[in-house]
Coordinates of C-alpha atoms in Angstrom, one line a residue:
X93 CA -50.1 20.0 -8.8
X94 CA -50.4 16.2 -8.3
X95 CA -52.4 14.0 -10.7
X96 CA -54.1 10.6 -10.3
X97 CA -56.2 8.3 -12.4
X98 CA -59.4 7.0 -10.8
X99 CA -62.0 4.6 -12.2
X100 CA -65.4 3.8 -10.6
X101 CA -67.0 0.4 -11.5
X102 CA -70.5 -1.0 -11.9
X103 CA -73.2 0.5 -9.6
X104 CA -70.9 3.2 -8.2
X105 CA -71.5 5.0 -11.5
X106 CA -75.0 5.7 -10.3
X107 CA -73.3 8.5 -8.3
X108 CA -70.6 9.8 -10.6
X109 CA -71.4 12.7 -13.1
X110 CA -72.5 11.2 -16.4
X111 CA -69.6 12.7 -18.3
X112 CA -67.2 10.8 -15.9
X113 CA -69.2 7.5 -15.7
X114 CA -67.6 4.2 -16.4
X115 CA -64.3 5.6 -17.6
X116 CA -60.8 6.4 -16.3
X117 CA -60.9 9.9 -14.8
X118 CA -57.7 12.0 -14.8
X119 CA -57.9 14.2 -11.7
X120 CA -55.6 17.0 -10.5
X121 CA -55.3 18.0 -6.9
X122 CA -53.2 20.2 -4.7
X123 CA -53.8 19.1 -1.1
X124 CA -53.2 16.1 1.0
X125 CA -56.3 13.8 0.9
X126 CA -57.2 10.3 2.0
X127 CA -58.6 8.0 -0.6
X128 CA -62.0 8.1 1.2
X129 CA -62.1 11.9 0.8
X130 CA -61.0 11.6 -2.8
X131 CA -63.8 9.0 -3.6
X132 CA -66.5 11.1 -1.9
X133 CA -65.3 14.2 -3.8
X134 CA -66.9 12.5 -6.8
X135 CA -70.2 12.1 -4.9
X136 CA -69.7 8.4 -4.2
X137 CA -70.7 7.6 -0.6
X138 CA -68.1 5.5 1.2
X139 CA -70.6 2.8 2.5
X140 CA -71.2 1.9 -1.2
X141 CA -67.6 1.0 -1.7
X142 CA -66.4 -2.5 -1.1
X143 CA -62.8 -2.6 -2.5
X144 CA -60.2 0.0 -3.4
X145 CA -57.1 -0.9 -5.4
X146 CA -54.2 1.6 -5.7
X147 CA -51.6 0.6 -8.2
X148 CA -53.1 -2.9 -8.0
X149 CA -52.8 -3.2 -4.2
X150 CA -55.9 -3.2 -1.9
X151 CA -55.9 -0.3 0.6
X152 CA -58.3 1.0 3.2
X153 CA -60.0 4.4 3.5
X154 CA -57.1 5.9 5.4
X155 CA -54.6 5.6 2.5
X156 CA -53.2 9.0 1.6
X157 CA -53.4 9.6 -2.2
X158 CA -50.0 10.1 -3.9
X159 CA -49.1 11.7 -7.2
X160 CA -49.6 9.4 -10.2
X161 CA -51.6 6.8 -8.3
X162 CA -53.9 4.6 -10.3
X163 CA -57.1 4.1 -8.2
X164 CA -59.8 1.5 -8.9
X165 CA -63.0 1.6 -6.8
X166 CA -65.5 -1.3 -6.7
X167 CA -68.9 -1.8 -5.1
X168 CA -70.1 -5.1 -3.5
X169 CA -71.9 -6.1 -6.6
X170 CA -68.9 -6.1 -8.8
X171 CA -65.7 -6.5 -6.8
X172 CA -63.0 -8.7 -8.5
X173 CA -61.6 -11.7 -6.6
X174 CA -58.9 -9.8 -4.7
X175 CA -58.3 -10.4 -1.1
X176 CA -58.0 -7.0 0.6
X177 CA -54.9 -6.4 2.7
X178 CA -56.9 -4.2 5.0
X179 CA -60.7 -4.5 5.3
X180 CA -62.7 -1.3 4.7
X181 CA -65.1 -1.9 7.6
X182 CA -66.0 -4.5 10.2
X183 CA -68.1 -7.5 9.1
X184 CA -71.8 -7.1 9.4
X185 CA -73.7 -9.1 12.1
X186 CA -75.9 -11.9 10.8
X187 CA -78.7 -11.4 10.5
X188 CA -78.1 -7.7 9.8
X189 CA -80.1 -4.9 11.4
X190 CA -81.3 -1.7 9.8
X191 CA -82.2 1.9 10.4
X192 CA -84.3 3.6 7.7
X193 CA -84.6 7.3 7.1
X194 CA -87.9 9.1 7.3
X195 CA -88.7 8.8 3.6
X196 CA -88.8 5.0 3.4
X197 CA -91.6 4.0 5.7
X198 CA -93.1 1.4 3.4
X199 CA -89.7 -0.2 2.9
X200 CA -89.3 -0.5 6.7
X201 CA -92.8 -2.1 6.9
X202 CA -92.0 -4.6 4.2
X203 CA -88.6 -5.6 5.8
X204 CA -90.4 -6.0 9.2
X205 CA -93.0 -8.2 7.5
X206 CA -90.2 -10.5 6.3
X207 CA -88.8 -10.7 9.8
X208 CA -85.9 -8.1 9.8
X209 CA -85.0 -5.8 12.6
X210 CA -85.7 -2.4 11.1
X211 CA -85.8 0.9 13.1
X212 CA -88.0 3.6 11.6
X213 CA -89.8 6.7 12.7
X214 CA -91.2 9.4 10.4
X215 CA -89.5 12.1 12.5
X216 CA -86.0 10.6 12.3
X217 CA -83.6 13.3 11.2
X218 CA -80.3 12.6 9.5
X219 CA -78.3 13.1 12.7
X220 CA -80.5 10.7 14.6
X221 CA -80.2 8.0 11.9
X222 CA -76.4 8.4 11.8
X223 CA -76.0 8.2 15.6
X224 CA -78.3 5.1 15.8
X225 CA -76.4 3.4 13.0
X226 CA -73.0 4.1 14.7
X227 CA -74.1 3.1 18.2
X228 CA -76.1 0.0 17.3
X229 CA -74.1 -1.3 14.3
X230 CA -77.1 -0.8 12.0
X231 CA -77.1 -0.5 8.2
X232 CA -78.5 2.8 7.0
X233 CA -81.1 2.6 4.2
X234 CA -81.7 5.9 2.6
X235 CA -82.5 7.9 -0.5
X236 CA -80.3 10.8 0.8
X237 CA -76.7 10.5 -0.5
X238 CA -75.4 13.2 1.9
X239 CA -76.6 11.1 4.8
X240 CA -74.5 8.2 3.7
X241 CA -71.4 10.4 3.5
X242 CA -71.5 11.1 7.2
X243 CA -68.2 9.7 8.6
X244 CA -69.7 7.9 11.6
X245 CA -71.8 5.6 9.3
X246 CA -70.0 2.4 8.6
X247 CA -72.6 0.3 6.6
X248 CA -75.2 1.7 4.3
X249 CA -77.1 1.4 1.1
X250 CA -78.5 4.0 -1.2
X251 CA -81.9 3.0 -2.3
X252 CA -82.1 3.6 -6.0
X253 CA -85.9 3.4 -6.8
X254 CA -89.0 5.0 -5.4
X255 CA -91.0 1.8 -5.7
X256 CA -91.2 0.0 -2.3
X257 CA -91.5 -3.6 -3.5
X258 CA -88.4 -3.1 -5.7
X259 CA -86.7 -1.3 -2.9
X260 CA -87.3 -4.3 -0.7
X261 CA -86.0 -6.8 -3.2
X262 CA -82.9 -4.7 -3.9
X263 CA -82.1 -4.6 -0.2
X264 CA -82.6 -8.4 0.1
X265 CA -80.3 -9.0 -2.9
X266 CA -77.6 -6.5 -1.8
X267 CA -77.2 -8.0 1.7
X268 CA -78.0 -11.7 0.7
X269 CA -81.1 -11.8 3.0
X270 CA -83.3 -14.3 1.1
X271 CA -82.1 -17.3 3.3
X272 CA -82.8 -15.2 6.4
X273 CA -86.4 -14.4 5.8
X274 CA -88.7 -15.2 8.7
X275 CA -92.1 -13.7 7.8
X276 CA -94.6 -12.6 10.4
X277 CA -92.1 -12.6 13.3
X278 CA -91.9 -8.8 13.8
X279 CA -94.4 -6.2 14.4
X280 CA -94.9 -4.1 11.3
X281 CA -96.0 -1.1 13.4
X282 CA -93.1 -0.8 15.9
X283 CA -90.5 -3.5 15.1
X284 CA -91.0 -5.5 18.2
X285 CA -90.6 -9.3 18.1
X286 CA -94.0 -11.1 18.0
X287 CA -94.9 -13.8 20.5
X288 CA -97.8 -16.3 20.7
X289 CA -100.5 -15.4 23.2
X290 CA -103.5 -17.3 24.6
X291 CA -106.9 -16.1 23.5
X292 CA -108.0 -15.6 27.1
X293 CA -105.3 -13.0 27.7
X294 CA -106.5 -10.8 24.9
X295 CA -110.2 -11.6 24.6
X296 CA -111.2 -8.2 25.9
X297 CA -109.4 -6.5 23.0
X298 CA -111.1 -8.5 20.2
X299 CA -114.0 -7.6 18.1
X300 CA -117.0 -10.1 18.6
X301 CA -116.6 -11.9 15.2
X302 CA -112.8 -12.2 15.7
X303 CA -113.4 -13.6 19.2
X304 CA -115.8 -16.1 17.7
X305 CA -114.0 -17.4 14.7
X306 CA -110.3 -17.3 15.5
X307 CA -108.2 -19.1 18.1
X308 CA -104.5 -18.4 17.3
X309 CA -103.0 -15.0 17.9
X310 CA -99.7 -13.2 18.0
X311 CA -99.0 -10.1 20.1
X312 CA -96.3 -7.5 20.1
X313 CA -95.1 -7.0 23.7
X314 CA -93.8 -3.6 22.8
X315 CA -96.9 -1.9 21.4
X316 CA -99.7 -4.4 22.1
X317 CA -100.6 -4.9 18.5
X318 CA -102.5 -8.2 18.0
X319 CA -102.2 -10.3 14.8
X320 CA -104.3 -13.2 13.6
X321 CA -104.9 -15.0 10.2
X322 CA -108.1 -13.1 9.3
X323 CA -109.6 -12.3 5.9
X324 CA -106.6 -10.1 5.1
X325 CA -104.1 -13.0 5.5
X326 CA -104.4 -14.2 1.9
X327 CA -103.3 -10.7 0.7
X328 CA -100.5 -10.6 3.2
X329 CA -99.3 -14.1 2.2
X330 CA -99.3 -13.1 -1.5
X331 CA -97.3 -10.0 -0.7
X332 CA -94.7 -12.0 1.3
X333 CA -94.4 -14.5 -1.5
X334 CA -93.9 -11.7 -4.0
X335 CA -91.2 -10.0 -2.0
X336 CA -89.3 -13.2 -0.9
X337 CA -89.1 -15.0 -4.2
X338 CA -85.5 -14.6 -5.6
X339 CA -86.6 -14.4 -9.2
X340 CA -88.7 -11.3 -9.9

């Protein structure tokens, strides 16, 4: 029987059993296992892990755990200044793009409102989300820990709260998105990129009062949704300011 010591730091303790949280865990095992499998055996999804040190040396997920190893596991929000010898995953594209599971529709809408590419459908199953993430290099946003543990998912974030505004700000903070916010550039309905359109081209779609009082319009070329700065704009602008201010 082999034995290791393993310690999870900072936000990774959100996943570990309370009795094992924020402490050095002594763990016995009797089969060959990668450090990725060992970490996930404690219910910590691999996309939440940013750095793994084994006996003080950075390793990747493929490292095979050895008897008497001392393993330290860190998230992105608390990794020490250690240059990994082997990166855990490819770097994210900038700006990053997302796929959101079916339980986070409002989060998807808020991220689109701030200008981020965010795929969402209320009928997305876990397999579809994982496949899209893998094929399109998208970050998975989910409240489903088991989804994040799927091996084909490279980048992901477990959304901790049920409150959409706080969810949005947590995602902005986790992926350093505040400098990349470009509000009102994506369709909140379908995720398409908005473009300016002349009033003449859409006049037949407008209500009489809208046609009379407004001159500037945006349209989504994907779904045809039309946007203008109507009476609701003050409320939308207030929401954008609330979501995009770094101090909350």
